[in-house]
Amino acid sequence: MLLQHLINGLSIGSIYALIAMGYNMVYGILELLNFAHGDVYAVGCFAALGLLTMGVHPALAIMAGIIVGFVINLFVEKLAYRPVRYSGRVTPTITAVGIAYIMRNAILKIWGPETFAFDIGVRGSNLQFGGIIIGTLQIYILLIAVSCMIGITLYLKKTKTGQGIIAISQSIPTAALMGVPVNRTISIVYGIGGALGVIGGILFCIYYDSIFIGIGFALGTIKAWMASIIGGVGSLKGAVMGAIMLGLMESMVSGYVSTLYKDAIVWLLLIAFVLIKPQGLFPAQVAEKI
Amino acid sequence: MMNLAANRKMITIAAILAACALPLVITDEYALRVLNVFFIYSVVALSINLIVGFCGQLDMGRAAFMGLGAYWSAILAVRLHFPFFVAFLTAGIFAGLVGAILGFLCRKSSFDYLTLITIGFNVVCQVVFLNWIPVTNGAMGIPKVPVPEFFGFAFDTNLRFYYLALGFLVVCYVLIERITKSKLGRAFEAIRDDSIAASYSGINIQNFKVLNFAIGSVFTGLAGSLLVHYTQYASPFNYTLDESVYQLQMAILGGLGSLPGSLLGTLILVVAPEISRSFYEYRLVFVGFMMVIMMIYWPNGLLGKAGVGERLIGIMRFRKKEPEEAGR
Amino acid sequence: MTELVKTEDLSKHFGGVKALEAVEMTIRESEILGVIGPNGAGKSTLFNVITGFYQPTRGKVFYNGVEVTGHRVDSVVDKGLARTFQNIRLFDQMTVLNNVLVGMHLQIHPGIMETLFRDPGKGQKEIEARDKCMSLLKYFGLEKDATLVSGNLPYGKKRKLEIARALASDPKILLLDEPSAGMNPNETAELMQLIDGINRKGYTVVVIEHNMKLIMGISHRIVVLNFGKKIAEGDPAAIQADASVIEAYLGKEED
Ligand SMILES: Nc1ncnc2c1ncn2[C@@H]1O[C@H](COP(=O)(O)OP(=O)(O)OP(=O)(O)O)[C@@H](O)[C@H]1O
Ligand SMILES: [Mg+2]
């Protein structure tokens, strides 16, 4: 049984990891507590749903959803975040809250609060290993998540834009002096963050065969935060580790303690965790220079 | 400047007198009810202002503390038959204690952690209100919360309650204003503007953040308690994250850092959904747009420093172009 | 002369960067001590470690013979150290007067009664504090700006206000990190007089400076840092003649 919970936790955790990664890329650059991450990618997921119900081929629908997430985040960054980029901490965070509410209510307006079936036609079979059930779907999800993570890591390490992103996350003025196109690079980061979010969100929908408004905030943004609390806000490595630990933790809590109180218990564990590790397991920040 | 200070006092007293006389003009029960709710939410907005506007700590879970005050008070009054003022006062203390503990846990954490933890705490409280049935009565909530009563005098009509709520607001406002203008308030503002420089002025940042959070929570808890005795019903669905965000917008709309602003912001956001059905339906969309647009164009809100209000006054006074003066 | 501050083997490393390496130095009562060195020599880091903002990687800091290594900034300030910053750090949204009042934080003890039950600003402690702050502002020629928002002050006044705020805590030692940065020659000359005047009032002053004229003119003693190490110490004349100091600066200019 324990092993079963571990496996379930791992596959849910790897979805969280994708979402948290997109989230933390953005955070690493602007230190913006992006409230809107989940609600923006939820728009992408619902767009995919819309196309699916219109009979579009699932692969195309998913691609389109990812592009929608990418594009929306580009626009949101340009229109809403860029003007307040240098206005301290409170102001941009509140802007992001505003965006989250606009996106969420836009979805609610079009689709309402119902849960829809999300069927892309891949019915995974189950593999049995002496009582332990592993869905082939779970294996696919793990593979997709891992390849996205490797892809992003390579992108950051090997490409010029990736290096620019790293430079910007260390210091925007210095990066600008070194000739990194700051605005364009930040746009790209937002776009990628949105796209990664949609991938994670759609994996979610596939995993649960369904989609509803909560995949954005409740299952997306909040999980990304929880992962960041464990791993350290703004650290990519921390996000992935934190997300996997979160998946395991949730699976254990609902397996052994209580499904009803799952969220509350996980939050309480996190609040207690902050006591011991106020900056997470992998603190990203270095000593402030004065 | 001296002149201004004396004027301010006169204006304040005139405003209070006018508020006392208002029920002579407004006799409509429905309107009185809206005003009563406005008075109580004003205190919530003021407490948010104290935490977010003055100390720069982005608390996104104020509704949880309202809920704590409300449930504490309801349980004490309904289940344990305590008199109103005991339930009310201890509700403030209870919320303040919880605030102090939560603040203490986050005292070493960064800005983001505090925000995340307050959100998490809001979620935890909501789950508990909804599911801890033996104590909170779950989704049914706690009905029949008694109306406020002092020594046999019951505030059982909208009119009677009007004066209680008004008095509550005035006392809270005066106390909060005094706090913000004291050494304590200056320390909060110093932490907001530059926490490093604040610690180099000898301020123990961690302690003052905890203190700020605790004081704010006392007021939020008191407001939650009073509201539940007014509506006579504690419902677990009144203390959601959406509710917290709506309350935050009250303080933002009026101007973070401006106490009169909090009243104005609350007035607008309490009255608007009452007069416009569609505002009520789309209130969270409106709040979303307001937040984005205001942060970009008027981060200081209607009455904050260099906010819309001050700019209008500035235009009316034809002031020469000089470095702007602080509003105190 | 008593030694107010003494460091032993004080070192601070940032990853591979040795910002301070085995620095032994003292601050003596009533002196003006100059701290100089090329860019990145570790001067600001020295201030940061002495005041507890950074934990040293190695070594100790003593204040009046008592070890204060690892104490929180505000408790070190409570012992009698105050500072200004290389990049001005004022409370930008607060008034000039309130900035200085915050500086007096440790000296005002109004109590709950005065805070909650008196009109704001009318309490005895508050009035006394405000008078003291106004006379400080007057000393710095800022009394007319008392009600302005500090973020809107011109640069030179911001620098002065920062010093006034530091002095408001009535420190024994005042640490100034490049106070003349960004000032024109007139303002610099005025600043020299100010620092000298503050010192004559009995405050011990430590100044980090790139302006050689200023530092040589007012310091009683100078400590020179280079690549985190103390390379020289002595009176201005001796420092100007010191071969290693000249090399440190000239070597810098060649590249
Ligand atoms: N918080 C920090 N994190 C990483 N490196 C730091 C930090 N603070 C200082 N350093 C490094 O330590 C070295 C010394 O820096 P410091 O600011 O003390 O020099 P300085 O003598 O004050 O120089 P300047 O004259 O330019 O102000 C530099 O190489 C700097 O990059
Ligand atoms: Mg320096």
PDB file of N, CA and C in Angstrom, chain C residues 187-222:
ATOM      1  N   GLU C 187      29.661  71.344  -1.836  1.00  0.00           N
ATOM      2  CA  GLU C 187      28.953  70.520  -0.870  1.00  0.00           C
ATOM      3  C   GLU C 187      29.942  69.669  -0.083  1.00  0.00           C
ATOM      4  N   THR C 188      30.991  69.193  -0.769  1.00  0.00           N
ATOM      5  CA  THR C 188      31.982  68.363  -0.091  1.00  0.00           C
ATOM      6  C   THR C 188      32.685  69.158   1.003  1.00  0.00           C
ATOM      7  N   ALA C 189      33.025  70.402   0.687  1.00  0.00           N
ATOM      8  CA  ALA C 189      33.702  71.244   1.681  1.00  0.00           C
ATOM      9  C   ALA C 189      32.805  71.448   2.900  1.00  0.00           C
ATOM     10  N   GLU C 190      31.528  71.696   2.629  1.00  0.00           N
ATOM     11  CA  GLU C 190      30.573  71.886   3.718  1.00  0.00           C
ATOM     12  C   GLU C 190      30.474  70.613   4.565  1.00  0.00           C
ATOM     13  N   LEU C 191      30.470  69.477   3.853  1.00  0.00           N
ATOM     14  CA  LEU C 191      30.368  68.195   4.539  1.00  0.00           C
ATOM     15  C   LEU C 191      31.567  67.975   5.464  1.00  0.00           C
ATOM     16  N   MET C 192      32.761  68.351   4.980  1.00  0.00           N
ATOM     17  CA  MET C 192      33.962  68.188   5.815  1.00  0.00           C
ATOM     18  C   MET C 192      33.805  68.934   7.134  1.00  0.00           C
ATOM     19  N   GLN C 193      33.294  70.167   7.026  1.00  0.00           N
ATOM     20  CA  GLN C 193      33.088  70.964   8.240  1.00  0.00           C
ATOM     21  C   GLN C 193      32.086  70.300   9.173  1.00  0.00           C
ATOM     22  N   LEU C 194      31.023  69.782   8.558  1.00  0.00           N
ATOM     23  CA  LEU C 194      29.996  69.115   9.362  1.00  0.00           C
ATOM     24  C   LEU C 194      30.583  67.940  10.142  1.00  0.00           C
ATOM     25  N   ILE C 195      31.340  67.107   9.427  1.00  0.00           N
ATOM     26  CA  ILE C 195      31.905  65.923  10.066  1.00  0.00           C
ATOM     27  C   ILE C 195      32.853  66.337  11.189  1.00  0.00           C
ATOM     28  N   ASP C 196      33.649  67.349  10.889  1.00  0.00           N
ATOM     29  CA  ASP C 196      34.572  67.846  11.905  1.00  0.00           C
ATOM     30  C   ASP C 196      33.807  68.350  13.123  1.00  0.00           C
ATOM     31  N   GLY C 197      32.717  69.094  12.864  1.00  0.00           N
ATOM     32  CA  GLY C 197      31.902  69.624  13.960  1.00  0.00           C
ATOM     33  C   GLY C 197      31.295  68.510  14.799  1.00  0.00           C
ATOM     34  N   ILE C 198      30.793  67.487  14.124  1.00  0.00           N
ATOM     35  CA  ILE C 198      30.198  66.358  14.840  1.00  0.00           C
ATOM     36  C   ILE C 198      31.235  65.711  15.748  1.00  0.00           C
ATOM     37  N   ASN C 199      32.434  65.555  15.202  1.00  0.00           N
ATOM     38  CA  ASN C 199      33.510  64.954  15.986  1.00  0.00           C
ATOM     39  C   ASN C 199      33.852  65.814  17.209  1.00  0.00           C
ATOM     40  N   ARG C 200      33.854  67.129  17.018  1.00  0.00           N
ATOM     41  CA  ARG C 200      34.167  68.017  18.139  1.00  0.00           C
ATOM     42  C   ARG C 200      33.114  67.947  19.241  1.00  0.00           C
ATOM     43  N   LYS C 201      31.900  67.574  18.848  1.00  0.00           N
ATOM     44  CA  LYS C 201      30.858  67.419  19.870  1.00  0.00           C
ATOM     45  C   LYS C 201      31.081  66.177  20.713  1.00  0.00           C
ATOM     46  N   GLY C 202      32.059  65.362  20.327  1.00  0.00           N
ATOM     47  CA  GLY C 202      32.377  64.202  21.148  1.00  0.00           C
ATOM     48  C   GLY C 202      32.070  62.864  20.501  1.00  0.00           C
ATOM     49  N   TYR C 203      31.507  62.884  19.301  1.00  0.00           N
ATOM     50  CA  TYR C 203      31.227  61.618  18.634  1.00  0.00           C
ATOM     51  C   TYR C 203      32.486  61.062  17.975  1.00  0.00           C
ATOM     52  N   THR C 204      32.649  59.756  18.064  1.00  0.00           N
ATOM     53  CA  THR C 204      33.694  59.094  17.309  1.00  0.00           C
ATOM     54  C   THR C 204      33.163  58.864  15.901  1.00  0.00           C
ATOM     55  N   VAL C 205      33.975  59.189  14.895  1.00  0.00           N
ATOM     56  CA  VAL C 205      33.480  59.075  13.526  1.00  0.00           C
ATOM     57  C   VAL C 205      34.400  58.176  12.707  1.00  0.00           C
ATOM     58  N   VAL C 206      33.798  57.254  11.950  1.00  0.00           N
ATOM     59  CA  VAL C 206      34.560  56.450  11.009  1.00  0.00           C
ATOM     60  C   VAL C 206      34.028  56.751   9.622  1.00  0.00           C
ATOM     61  N   VAL C 207      34.922  57.149   8.702  1.00  0.00           N
ATOM     62  CA  VAL C 207      34.478  57.549   7.369  1.00  0.00           C
ATOM     63  C   VAL C 207      35.129  56.684   6.296  1.00  0.00           C
ATOM     64  N   ILE C 208      34.308  56.130   5.422  1.00  0.00           N
ATOM     65  CA  ILE C 208      34.822  55.508   4.204  1.00  0.00           C
ATOM     66  C   ILE C 208      34.798  56.582   3.132  1.00  0.00           C
ATOM     67  N   GLU C 209      35.892  56.771   2.426  1.00  0.00           N
ATOM     68  CA  GLU C 209      35.902  57.811   1.407  1.00  0.00           C
ATOM     69  C   GLU C 209      36.791  57.450   0.223  1.00  0.00           C
ATOM     70  N   HIS C 210      36.361  57.918  -0.965  1.00  0.00           N
ATOM     71  CA  HIS C 210      37.243  57.847  -2.129  1.00  0.00           C
ATOM     72  C   HIS C 210      37.906  59.194  -2.355  1.00  0.00           C
ATOM     73  N   ASN C 211      37.315  60.234  -1.763  1.00  0.00           N
ATOM     74  CA  ASN C 211      37.848  61.580  -1.956  1.00  0.00           C
ATOM     75  C   ASN C 211      39.061  61.794  -1.041  1.00  0.00           C
ATOM     76  N   MET C 212      40.253  61.721  -1.662  1.00  0.00           N
ATOM     77  CA  MET C 212      41.493  61.753  -0.874  1.00  0.00           C
ATOM     78  C   MET C 212      41.684  63.074  -0.134  1.00  0.00           C
ATOM     79  N   LYS C 213      41.282  64.147  -0.795  1.00  0.00           N
ATOM     80  CA  LYS C 213      41.449  65.455  -0.165  1.00  0.00           C
ATOM     81  C   LYS C 213      40.646  65.492   1.132  1.00  0.00           C
ATOM     82  N   LEU C 214      39.407  65.037   1.037  1.00  0.00           N
ATOM     83  CA  LEU C 214      38.532  65.054   2.208  1.00  0.00           C
ATOM     84  C   LEU C 214      39.118  64.184   3.315  1.00  0.00           C
ATOM     85  N   ILE C 215      39.489  62.973   2.969  1.00  0.00           N
ATOM     86  CA  ILE C 215      39.882  62.026   3.997  1.00  0.00           C
ATOM     87  C   ILE C 215      41.197  62.429   4.644  1.00  0.00           C
ATOM     88  N   MET C 216      42.128  62.921   3.829  1.00  0.00           N
ATOM     89  CA  MET C 216      43.420  63.320   4.395  1.00  0.00           C
ATOM     90  C   MET C 216      43.251  64.558   5.262  1.00  0.00           C
ATOM     91  N   GLY C 217      42.279  65.398   4.873  1.00  0.00           N
ATOM     92  CA  GLY C 217      42.073  66.638   5.601  1.00  0.00           C
ATOM     93  C   GLY C 217      41.478  66.436   6.990  1.00  0.00           C
ATOM     94  N   ILE C 218      40.576  65.482   7.144  1.00  0.00           N
ATOM     95  CA  ILE C 218      39.893  65.430   8.439  1.00  0.00           C
ATOM     96  C   ILE C 218      40.292  64.256   9.328  1.00  0.00           C
ATOM     97  N   SER C 219      40.870  63.186   8.747  1.00  0.00           N
ATOM     98  CA  SER C 219      41.117  62.005   9.571  1.00  0.00           C
ATOM     99  C   SER C 219      42.276  62.215  10.548  1.00  0.00           C
ATOM    100  N   HIS C 220      42.113  61.611  11.713  1.00  0.00           N
ATOM    101  CA  HIS C 220      43.246  61.552  12.635  1.00  0.00           C
ATOM    102  C   HIS C 220      44.104  60.341  12.319  1.00  0.00           C
ATOM    103  N   ARG C 221      43.428  59.303  11.824  1.00  0.00           N
ATOM    104  CA  ARG C 221      44.093  58.035  11.568  1.00  0.00           C
ATOM    105  C   ARG C 221      43.421  57.421  10.355  1.00  0.00           C
ATOM    106  N   ILE C 222      44.171  56.616   9.617  1.00  0.00           N
ATOM    107  CA  ILE C 222      43.592  56.011   8.418  1.00  0.00           C
ATOM    108  C   ILE C 222      43.926  54.524   8.371  1.00  0.00           C
TER     109      ILE C 222
END
